[in-house]
Short mmCIF file of C-alpha atoms and ligand atoms in Angstrom, two decimals:
data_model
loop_
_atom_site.label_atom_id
_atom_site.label_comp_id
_atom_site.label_asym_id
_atom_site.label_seq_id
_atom_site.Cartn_x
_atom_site.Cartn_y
_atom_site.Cartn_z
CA UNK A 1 0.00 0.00 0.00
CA UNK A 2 2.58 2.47 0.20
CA UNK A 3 3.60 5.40 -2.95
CA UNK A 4 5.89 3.95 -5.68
CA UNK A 5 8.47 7.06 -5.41
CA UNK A 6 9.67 6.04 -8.83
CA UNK A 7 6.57 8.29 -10.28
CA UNK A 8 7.82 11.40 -11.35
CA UNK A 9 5.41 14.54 -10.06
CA UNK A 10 3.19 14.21 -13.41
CA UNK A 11 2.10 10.65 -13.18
CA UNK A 12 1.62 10.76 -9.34
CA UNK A 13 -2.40 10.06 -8.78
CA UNK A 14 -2.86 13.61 -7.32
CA UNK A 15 -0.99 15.83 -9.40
CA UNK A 16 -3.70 18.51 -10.94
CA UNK A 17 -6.25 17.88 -8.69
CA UNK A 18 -6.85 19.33 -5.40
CA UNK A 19 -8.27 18.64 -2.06
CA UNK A 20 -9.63 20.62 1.01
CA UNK A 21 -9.40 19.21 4.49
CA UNK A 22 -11.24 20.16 7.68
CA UNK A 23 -9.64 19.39 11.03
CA UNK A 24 -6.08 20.09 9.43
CA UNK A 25 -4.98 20.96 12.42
CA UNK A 26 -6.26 17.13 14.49
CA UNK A 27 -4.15 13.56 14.27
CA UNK A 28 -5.77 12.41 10.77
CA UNK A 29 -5.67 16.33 9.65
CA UNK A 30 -1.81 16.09 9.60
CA UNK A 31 -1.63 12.48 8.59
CA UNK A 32 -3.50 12.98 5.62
CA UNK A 33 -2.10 16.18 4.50
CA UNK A 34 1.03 14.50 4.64
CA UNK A 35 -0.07 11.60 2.25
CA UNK A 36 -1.85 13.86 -0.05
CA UNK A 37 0.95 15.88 -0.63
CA UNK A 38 3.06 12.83 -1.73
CA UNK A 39 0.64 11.74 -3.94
CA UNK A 40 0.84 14.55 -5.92
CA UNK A 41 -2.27 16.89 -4.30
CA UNK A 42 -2.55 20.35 -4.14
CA UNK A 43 -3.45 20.96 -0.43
CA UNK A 44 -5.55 23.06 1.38
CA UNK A 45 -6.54 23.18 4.59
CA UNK A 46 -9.42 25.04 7.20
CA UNK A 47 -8.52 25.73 10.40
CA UNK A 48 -10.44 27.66 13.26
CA UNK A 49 -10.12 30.90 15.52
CA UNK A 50 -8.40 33.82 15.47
CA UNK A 51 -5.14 32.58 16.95
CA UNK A 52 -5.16 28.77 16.82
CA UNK A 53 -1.89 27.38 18.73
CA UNK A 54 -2.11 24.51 16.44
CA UNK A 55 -1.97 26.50 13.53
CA UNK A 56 2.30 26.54 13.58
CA UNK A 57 2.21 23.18 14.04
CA UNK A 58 0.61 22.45 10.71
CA UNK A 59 3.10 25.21 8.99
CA UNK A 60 6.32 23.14 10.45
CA UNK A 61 4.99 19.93 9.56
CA UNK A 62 2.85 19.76 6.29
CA UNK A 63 4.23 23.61 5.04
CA UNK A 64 2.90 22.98 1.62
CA UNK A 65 -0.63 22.89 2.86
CA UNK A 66 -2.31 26.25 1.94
CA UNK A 67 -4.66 27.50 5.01
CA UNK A 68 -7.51 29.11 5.31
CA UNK A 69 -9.67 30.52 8.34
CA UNK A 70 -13.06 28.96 8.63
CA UNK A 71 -15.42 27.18 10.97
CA UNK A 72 -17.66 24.36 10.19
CA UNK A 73 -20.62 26.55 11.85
CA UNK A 74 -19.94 29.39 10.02
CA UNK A 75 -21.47 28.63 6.55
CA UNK A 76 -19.42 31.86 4.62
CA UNK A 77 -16.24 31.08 5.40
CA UNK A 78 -16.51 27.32 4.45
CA UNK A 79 -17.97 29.27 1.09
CA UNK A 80 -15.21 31.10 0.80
CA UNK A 81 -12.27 28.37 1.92
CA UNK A 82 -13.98 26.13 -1.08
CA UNK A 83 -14.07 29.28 -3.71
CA UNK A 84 -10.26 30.20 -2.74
CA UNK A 85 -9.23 26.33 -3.07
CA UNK A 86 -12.00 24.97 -5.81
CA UNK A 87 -11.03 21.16 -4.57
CA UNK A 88 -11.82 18.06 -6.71
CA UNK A 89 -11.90 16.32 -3.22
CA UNK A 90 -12.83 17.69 0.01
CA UNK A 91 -12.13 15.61 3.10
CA UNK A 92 -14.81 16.46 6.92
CA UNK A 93 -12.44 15.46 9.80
CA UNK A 94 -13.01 18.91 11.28
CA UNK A 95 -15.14 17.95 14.33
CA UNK A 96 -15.68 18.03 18.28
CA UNK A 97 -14.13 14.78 18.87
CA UNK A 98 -13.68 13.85 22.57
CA UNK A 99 -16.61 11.35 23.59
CA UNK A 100 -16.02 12.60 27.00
CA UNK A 101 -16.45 16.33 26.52
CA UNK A 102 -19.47 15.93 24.76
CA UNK A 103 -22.09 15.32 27.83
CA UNK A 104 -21.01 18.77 29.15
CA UNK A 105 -20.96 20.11 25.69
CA UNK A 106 -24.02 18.61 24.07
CA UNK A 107 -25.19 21.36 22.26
CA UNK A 108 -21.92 22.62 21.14
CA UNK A 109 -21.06 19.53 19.70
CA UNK A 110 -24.29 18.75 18.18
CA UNK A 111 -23.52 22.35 16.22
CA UNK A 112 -19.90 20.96 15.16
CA UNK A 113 -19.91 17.62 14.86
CA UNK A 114 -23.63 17.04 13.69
CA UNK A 115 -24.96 19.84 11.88
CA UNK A 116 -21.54 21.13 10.81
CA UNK A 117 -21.46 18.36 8.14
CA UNK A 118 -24.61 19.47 6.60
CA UNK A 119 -23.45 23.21 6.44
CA UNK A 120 -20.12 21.70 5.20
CA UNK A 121 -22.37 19.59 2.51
CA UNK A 122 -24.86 22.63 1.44
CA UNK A 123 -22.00 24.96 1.31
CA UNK A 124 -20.22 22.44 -1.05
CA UNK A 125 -23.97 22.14 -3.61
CA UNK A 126 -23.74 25.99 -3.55
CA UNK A 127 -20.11 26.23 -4.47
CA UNK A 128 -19.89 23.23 -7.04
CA UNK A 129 -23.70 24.30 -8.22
CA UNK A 130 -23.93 22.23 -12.02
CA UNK A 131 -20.40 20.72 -11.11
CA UNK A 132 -21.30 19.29 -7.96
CA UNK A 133 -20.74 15.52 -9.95
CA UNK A 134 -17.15 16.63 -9.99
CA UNK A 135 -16.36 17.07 -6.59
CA UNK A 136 -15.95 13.77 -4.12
CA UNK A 137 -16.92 14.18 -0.25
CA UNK A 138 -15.74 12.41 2.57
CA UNK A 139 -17.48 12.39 5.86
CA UNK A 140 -15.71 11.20 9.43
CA UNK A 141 -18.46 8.80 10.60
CA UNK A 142 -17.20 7.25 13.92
CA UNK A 143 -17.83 3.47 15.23
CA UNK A 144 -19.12 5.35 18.50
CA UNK A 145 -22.34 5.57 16.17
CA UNK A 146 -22.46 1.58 17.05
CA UNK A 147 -23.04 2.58 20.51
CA UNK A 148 -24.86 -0.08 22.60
CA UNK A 149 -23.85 -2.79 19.68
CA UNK A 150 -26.73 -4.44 17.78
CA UNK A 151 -24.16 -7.25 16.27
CA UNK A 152 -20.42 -8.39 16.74
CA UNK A 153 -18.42 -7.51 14.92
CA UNK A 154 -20.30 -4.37 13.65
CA UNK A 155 -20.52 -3.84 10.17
CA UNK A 156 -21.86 -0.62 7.83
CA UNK A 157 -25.84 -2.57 8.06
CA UNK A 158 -25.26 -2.65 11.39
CA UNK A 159 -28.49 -0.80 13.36
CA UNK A 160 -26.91 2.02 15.30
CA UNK A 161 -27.03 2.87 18.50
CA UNK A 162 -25.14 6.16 20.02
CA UNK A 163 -24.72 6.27 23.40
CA UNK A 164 -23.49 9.80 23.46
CA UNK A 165 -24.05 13.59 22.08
CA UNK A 166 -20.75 12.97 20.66
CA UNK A 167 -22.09 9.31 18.83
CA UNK A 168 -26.10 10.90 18.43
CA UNK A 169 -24.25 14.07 16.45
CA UNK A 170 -21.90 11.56 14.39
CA UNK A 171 -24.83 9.69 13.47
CA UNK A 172 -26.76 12.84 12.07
CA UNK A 173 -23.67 13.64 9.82
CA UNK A 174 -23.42 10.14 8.69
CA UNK A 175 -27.16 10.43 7.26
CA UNK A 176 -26.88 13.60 5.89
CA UNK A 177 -24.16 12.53 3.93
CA UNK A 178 -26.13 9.68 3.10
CA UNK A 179 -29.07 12.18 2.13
CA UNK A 180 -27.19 14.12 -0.39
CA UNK A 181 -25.35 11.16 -2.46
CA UNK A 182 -29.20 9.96 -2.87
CA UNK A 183 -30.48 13.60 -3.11
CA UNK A 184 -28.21 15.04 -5.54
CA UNK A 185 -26.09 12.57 -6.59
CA UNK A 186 -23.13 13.38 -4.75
CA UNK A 187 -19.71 11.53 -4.63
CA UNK A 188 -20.36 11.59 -0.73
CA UNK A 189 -18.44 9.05 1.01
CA UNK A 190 -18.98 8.05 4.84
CA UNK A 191 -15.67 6.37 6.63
CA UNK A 192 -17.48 4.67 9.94
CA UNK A 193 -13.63 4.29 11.52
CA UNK A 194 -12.91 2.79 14.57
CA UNK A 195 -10.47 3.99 17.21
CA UNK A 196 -7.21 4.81 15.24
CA UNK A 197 -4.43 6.36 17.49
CA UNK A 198 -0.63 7.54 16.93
CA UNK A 199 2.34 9.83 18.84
CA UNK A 200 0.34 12.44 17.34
CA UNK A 201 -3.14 11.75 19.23
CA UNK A 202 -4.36 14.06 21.90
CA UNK A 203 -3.51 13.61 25.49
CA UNK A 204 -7.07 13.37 26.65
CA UNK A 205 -7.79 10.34 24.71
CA UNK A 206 -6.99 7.28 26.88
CA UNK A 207 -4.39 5.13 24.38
CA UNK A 208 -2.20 8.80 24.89
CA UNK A 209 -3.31 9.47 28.27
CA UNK A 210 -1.21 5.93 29.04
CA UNK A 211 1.64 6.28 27.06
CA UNK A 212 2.72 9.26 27.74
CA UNK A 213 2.11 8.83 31.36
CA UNK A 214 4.20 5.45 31.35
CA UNK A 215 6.65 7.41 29.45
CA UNK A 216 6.95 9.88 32.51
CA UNK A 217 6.51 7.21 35.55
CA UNK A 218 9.65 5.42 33.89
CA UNK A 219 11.79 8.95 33.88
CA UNK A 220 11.12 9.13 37.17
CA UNK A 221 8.70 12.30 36.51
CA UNK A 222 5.85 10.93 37.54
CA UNK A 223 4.14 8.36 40.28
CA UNK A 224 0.75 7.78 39.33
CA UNK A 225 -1.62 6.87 36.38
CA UNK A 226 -5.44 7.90 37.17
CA UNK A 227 -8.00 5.97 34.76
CA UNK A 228 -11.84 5.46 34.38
CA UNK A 229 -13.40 2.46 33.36
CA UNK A 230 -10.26 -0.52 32.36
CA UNK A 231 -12.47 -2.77 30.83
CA UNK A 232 -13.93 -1.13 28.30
CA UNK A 233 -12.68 -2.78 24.98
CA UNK A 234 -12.01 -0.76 21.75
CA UNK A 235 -10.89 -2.08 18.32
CA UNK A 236 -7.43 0.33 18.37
CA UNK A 237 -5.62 0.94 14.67
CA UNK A 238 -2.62 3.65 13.78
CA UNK A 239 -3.71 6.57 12.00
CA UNK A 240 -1.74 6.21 9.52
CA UNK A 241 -3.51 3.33 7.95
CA UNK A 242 -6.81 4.43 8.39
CA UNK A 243 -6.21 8.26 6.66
CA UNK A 244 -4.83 5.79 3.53
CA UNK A 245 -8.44 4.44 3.74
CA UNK A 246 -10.20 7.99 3.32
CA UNK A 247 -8.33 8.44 0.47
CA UNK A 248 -9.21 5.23 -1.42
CA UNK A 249 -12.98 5.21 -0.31
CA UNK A 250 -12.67 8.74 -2.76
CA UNK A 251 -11.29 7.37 -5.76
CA UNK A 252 -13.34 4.36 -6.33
CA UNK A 253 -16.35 5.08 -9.14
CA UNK A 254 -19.01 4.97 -7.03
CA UNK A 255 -19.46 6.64 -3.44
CA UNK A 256 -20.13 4.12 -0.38
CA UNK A 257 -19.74 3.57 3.19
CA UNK A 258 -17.18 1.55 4.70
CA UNK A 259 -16.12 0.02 8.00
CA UNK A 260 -12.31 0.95 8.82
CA UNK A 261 -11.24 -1.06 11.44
CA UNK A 262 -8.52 -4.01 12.46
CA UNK A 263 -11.16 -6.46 13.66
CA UNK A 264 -9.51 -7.40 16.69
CA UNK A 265 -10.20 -5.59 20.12
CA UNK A 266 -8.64 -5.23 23.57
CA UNK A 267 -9.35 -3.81 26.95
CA UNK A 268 -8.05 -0.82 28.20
CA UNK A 269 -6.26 -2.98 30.63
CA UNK A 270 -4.23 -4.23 28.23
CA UNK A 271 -3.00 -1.09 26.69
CA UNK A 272 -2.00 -0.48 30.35
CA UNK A 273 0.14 -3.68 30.42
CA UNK A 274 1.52 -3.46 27.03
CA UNK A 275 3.08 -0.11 27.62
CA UNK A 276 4.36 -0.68 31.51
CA UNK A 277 5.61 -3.94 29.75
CA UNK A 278 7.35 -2.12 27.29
CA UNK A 279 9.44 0.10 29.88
CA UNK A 280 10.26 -3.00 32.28
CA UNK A 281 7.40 -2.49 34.58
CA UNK A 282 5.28 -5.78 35.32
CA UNK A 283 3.61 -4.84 38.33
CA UNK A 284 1.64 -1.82 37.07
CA UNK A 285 -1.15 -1.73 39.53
CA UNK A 286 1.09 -0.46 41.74
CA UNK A 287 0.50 3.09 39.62
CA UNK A 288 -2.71 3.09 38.39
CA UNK A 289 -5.44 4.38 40.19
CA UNK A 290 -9.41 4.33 39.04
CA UNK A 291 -11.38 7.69 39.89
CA UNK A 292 -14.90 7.62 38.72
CA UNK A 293 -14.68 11.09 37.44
CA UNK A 294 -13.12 9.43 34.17
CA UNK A 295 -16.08 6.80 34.34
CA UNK A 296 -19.32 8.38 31.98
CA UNK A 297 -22.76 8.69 31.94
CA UNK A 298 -23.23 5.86 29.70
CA UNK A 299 -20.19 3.76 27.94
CA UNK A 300 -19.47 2.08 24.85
CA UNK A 301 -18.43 -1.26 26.12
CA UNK A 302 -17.03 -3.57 23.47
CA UNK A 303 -16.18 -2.30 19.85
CA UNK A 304 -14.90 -4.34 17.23
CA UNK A 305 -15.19 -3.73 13.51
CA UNK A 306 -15.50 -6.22 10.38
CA UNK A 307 -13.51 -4.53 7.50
CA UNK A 308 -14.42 -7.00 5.00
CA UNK A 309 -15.65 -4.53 2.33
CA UNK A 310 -13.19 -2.23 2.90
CA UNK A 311 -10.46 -5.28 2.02
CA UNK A 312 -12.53 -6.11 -1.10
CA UNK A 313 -13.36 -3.27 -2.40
CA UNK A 314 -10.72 -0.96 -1.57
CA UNK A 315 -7.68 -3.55 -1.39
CA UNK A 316 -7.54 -1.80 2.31
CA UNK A 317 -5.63 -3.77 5.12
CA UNK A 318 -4.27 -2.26 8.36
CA UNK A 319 -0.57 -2.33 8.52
CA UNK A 320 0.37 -1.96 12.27
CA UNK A 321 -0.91 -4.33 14.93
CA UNK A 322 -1.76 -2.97 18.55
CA UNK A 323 1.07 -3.86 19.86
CA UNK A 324 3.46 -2.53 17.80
CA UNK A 325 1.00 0.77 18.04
CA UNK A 326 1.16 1.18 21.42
CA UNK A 327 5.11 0.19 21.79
CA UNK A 328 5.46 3.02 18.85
CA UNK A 329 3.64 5.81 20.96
CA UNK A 330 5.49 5.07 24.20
CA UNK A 331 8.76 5.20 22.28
CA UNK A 332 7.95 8.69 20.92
CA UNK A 333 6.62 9.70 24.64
CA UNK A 334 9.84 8.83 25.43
CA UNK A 335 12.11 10.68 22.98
CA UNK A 336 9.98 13.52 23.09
CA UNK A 337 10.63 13.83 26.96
CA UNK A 338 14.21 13.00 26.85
CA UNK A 339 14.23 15.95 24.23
CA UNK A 340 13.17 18.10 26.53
CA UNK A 341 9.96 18.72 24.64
CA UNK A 342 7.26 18.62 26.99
P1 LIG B 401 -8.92 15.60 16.48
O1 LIG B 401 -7.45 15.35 16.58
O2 LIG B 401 -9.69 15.90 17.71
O3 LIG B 401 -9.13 16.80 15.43
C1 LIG B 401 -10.36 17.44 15.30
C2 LIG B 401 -10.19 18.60 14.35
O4 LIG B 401 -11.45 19.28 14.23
C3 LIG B 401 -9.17 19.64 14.81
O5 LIG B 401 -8.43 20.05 13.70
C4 LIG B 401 -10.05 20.79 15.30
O6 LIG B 401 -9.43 22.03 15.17
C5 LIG B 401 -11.21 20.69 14.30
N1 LIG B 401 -12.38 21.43 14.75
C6 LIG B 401 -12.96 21.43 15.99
N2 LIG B 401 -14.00 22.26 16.01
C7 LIG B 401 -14.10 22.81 14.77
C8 LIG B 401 -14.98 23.75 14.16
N3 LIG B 401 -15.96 24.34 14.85
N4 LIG B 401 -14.79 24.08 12.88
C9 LIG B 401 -13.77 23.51 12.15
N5 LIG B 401 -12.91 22.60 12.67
C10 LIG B 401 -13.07 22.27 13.96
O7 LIG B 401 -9.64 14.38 15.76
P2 LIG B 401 -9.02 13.20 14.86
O8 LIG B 401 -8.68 12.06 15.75
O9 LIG B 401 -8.02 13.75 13.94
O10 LIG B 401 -10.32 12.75 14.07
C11 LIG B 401 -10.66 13.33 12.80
C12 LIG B 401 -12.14 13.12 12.55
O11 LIG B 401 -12.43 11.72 12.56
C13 LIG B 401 -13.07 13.73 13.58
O12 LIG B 401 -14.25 14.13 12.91
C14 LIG B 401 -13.39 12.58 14.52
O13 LIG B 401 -14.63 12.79 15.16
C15 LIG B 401 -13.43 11.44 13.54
N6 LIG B 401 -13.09 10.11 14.07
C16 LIG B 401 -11.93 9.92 14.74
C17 LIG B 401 -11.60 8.66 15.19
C18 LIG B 401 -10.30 8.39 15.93
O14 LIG B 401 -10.20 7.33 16.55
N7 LIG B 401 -9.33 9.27 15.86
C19 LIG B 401 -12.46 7.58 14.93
C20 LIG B 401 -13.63 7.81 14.22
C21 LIG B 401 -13.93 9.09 13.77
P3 LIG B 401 -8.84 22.90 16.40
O15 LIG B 401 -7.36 22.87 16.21
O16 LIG B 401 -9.38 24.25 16.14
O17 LIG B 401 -9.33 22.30 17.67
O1 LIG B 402 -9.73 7.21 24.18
P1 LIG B 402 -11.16 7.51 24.40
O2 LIG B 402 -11.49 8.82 25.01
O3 LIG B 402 -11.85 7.30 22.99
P2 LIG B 402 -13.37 7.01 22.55
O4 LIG B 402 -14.33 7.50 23.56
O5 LIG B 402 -13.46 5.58 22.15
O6 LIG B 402 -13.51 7.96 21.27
C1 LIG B 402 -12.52 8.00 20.25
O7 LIG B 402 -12.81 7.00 19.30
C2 LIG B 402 -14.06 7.18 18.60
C3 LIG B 402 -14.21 5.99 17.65
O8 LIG B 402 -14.92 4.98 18.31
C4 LIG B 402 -13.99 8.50 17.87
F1 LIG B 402 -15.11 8.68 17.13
C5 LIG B 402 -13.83 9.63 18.87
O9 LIG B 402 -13.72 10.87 18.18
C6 LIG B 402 -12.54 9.40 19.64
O10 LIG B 402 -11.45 9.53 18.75
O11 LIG B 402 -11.81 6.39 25.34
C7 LIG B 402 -11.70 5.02 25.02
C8 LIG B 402 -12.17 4.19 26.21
C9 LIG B 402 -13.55 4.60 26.75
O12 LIG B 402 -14.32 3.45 26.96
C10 LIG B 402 -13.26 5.25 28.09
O13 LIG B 402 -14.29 5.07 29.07
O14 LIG B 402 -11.26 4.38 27.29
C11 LIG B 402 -12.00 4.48 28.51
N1 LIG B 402 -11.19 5.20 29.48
C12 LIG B 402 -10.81 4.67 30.69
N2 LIG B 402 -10.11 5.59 31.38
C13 LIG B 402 -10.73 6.44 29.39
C14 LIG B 402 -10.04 6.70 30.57
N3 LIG B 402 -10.82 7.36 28.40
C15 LIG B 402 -10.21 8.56 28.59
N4 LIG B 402 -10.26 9.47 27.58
N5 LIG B 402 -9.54 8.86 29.75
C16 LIG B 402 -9.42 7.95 30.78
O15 LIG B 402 -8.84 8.26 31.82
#
């Protein structure tokens, strides 16, 4: 699956065309910049408020990537990032994406991460009016739609069942882009991804929350690791797979829906042991601590996602197992700290 660098620029599979990305700025935002740009694309990029910190980050990773200022619930200056970039592709990661957050937020992230795709999706018919068949859509659909799971492993027929504003908001979007592929004939795409994690993920979701901590309790910089619930089970991938998946789900003929995930799951207590394991620690209990203010109002207790389609009709396999993925993100924790980073 990876670029044959022996293309020259003209033959690479993005060169003339152009994509738009929201979220530049989150984990897949970078990741996929990145892998556009060696495919050939021209790159553009929204990203939010008047003085986003993350904003340098993007310009000293991905500096090729042309920005513009926008928010997915302001309609203009989505109008006006798609006019200054006119993409053949435009890719929806932008979204409130912390499961967690959303119960105090619900209305917030209903506006974002729910009806922020269909602003994204109108502004796009306006924009592309008589050429909207030209442009391709993909929509960040999350496996926390699966909720309180209807069927194991869960699949894209699989009834869904959110079990938070975060999951109820996803599962608007993923309709609406439904709605217009039927509507208006769209190329509108929905990617219903499972966890996928990396050194670049935030520190408030749990896979970082551990390794970095681990990272720190085996400098000697820190003596405790406070969790919520350590059995919940998630079906973890690396990022870096799964943004290689958005981009084939837009080049196939026909739009669809596909599960992205590596079909295997684990329990939060693993993660824990993998990464203690990985520093020399066997006896991690000593250091971790459960406090139910990391426990929520209702959980998503066992995800794990059947790929199947995504392997046949996309020729789409994950590359990097879990433990490799979690051994990778302690490492960085590691050399980033050593560094004198953070
Ligand atoms: P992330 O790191 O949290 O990034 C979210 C991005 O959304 C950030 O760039 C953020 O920008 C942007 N954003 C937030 N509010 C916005 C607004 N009002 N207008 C425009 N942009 C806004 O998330 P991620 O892990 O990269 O995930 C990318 C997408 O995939 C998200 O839609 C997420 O819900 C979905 N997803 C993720 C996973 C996963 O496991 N990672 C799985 C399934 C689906 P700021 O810099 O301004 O905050
Ligand atoms: O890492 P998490 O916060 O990710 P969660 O809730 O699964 O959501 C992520 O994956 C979704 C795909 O299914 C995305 F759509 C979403 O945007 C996001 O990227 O929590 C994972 C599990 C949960 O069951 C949580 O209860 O870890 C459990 N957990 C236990 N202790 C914890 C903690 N989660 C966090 N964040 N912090 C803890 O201390």
């Amino acid at each position: 699956m990876s670029l044959d660098t022996s293309l020259s620029p003209a033959t690479l599979p993005g060169a003339g065309r152009t994509a738009l990305v929201t979220g530049i700025t989150g984990q897949d935002g970078l990741y996929l910049a990145e892998l556009l740009l060696a495919k050939g694309y021209e790159v553009h990029g929204v990203v939010r408020g008047q003085n986003n910190p993350r904003r340098e980050l993007v310009e000293e990773l991905v500096p090729d990537v042309q920005l513009h200022t926008g928010d997915l619930t302001d309609m203009s200056s989505l109008l006006r990032a798609l006019s200054a970039s006119n993409p053949d592709e435009v890719y929806n990661l932008g979204a409130i994406s912390f499961v967690a957050y959303s119960w105090e937020n619900a209305a917030l992230t209903s506006d974002v991460t729910g009806k922020g795709v269909l602003t994204m999706l109108e502004a796009l018919r306006l924009h592309a009016g008589s050429d909207l068949d030209k442009v391709r859509f993909y929509q960040a659909s999350s496996s926390e739609m699966f909720g309180k799971v209807q069927e194991v492993p869960q699949r894209e027929t699989t009834l869904l069942w959110p079990r938070s504003p975060y999951g109820v908001s996803k599962v608007f979007g993923h309709y609406m882009t439904i709605n217009y592929r039927e509507s208006y004939g769209m190329h509108a795409s929905s990617g219903i991804l499972f966890n996928h994690e990396s050194p670049r993920r935030g520190e408030e979701f749990v896979t970082r929350k551990v390794t970095k901590a681990v990272a720190k309790i085996h400098l000697g910089l820190q003596d405790e690791l406070v969790l919520g619930n350590l059995d919940a089970q998630r079906d973890w991938g690396y990022a870096g797979d799964y943004v290689e998946a958005m981009w084939r789900m837009l080049q196939q003929d026909e739009a669809d829906d596909y599960v992205i995930a590596t079909g295997v799951s684990h329990s939060i207590r693993d993660l824990v042991t993998i990464a203690f394991d990985h520093v020399g620690i066997s006896g991690w209990e000593q250091f971790v601590r459960q406090d139910p203010r990391f426990l929520r109002p209702a959980e998503v207790d066992t995800l794990v996602g059947d790929a199947s389609k995504a392997k046949r009709v996309l020729g789409w396999e994950p590359q990097v197992d879990f433990d490799s993925l979690v051994r990778m993100m302690v490492d960085a924790d590691l050399e980033a700290l050593k560094a004198g980073w953070k």
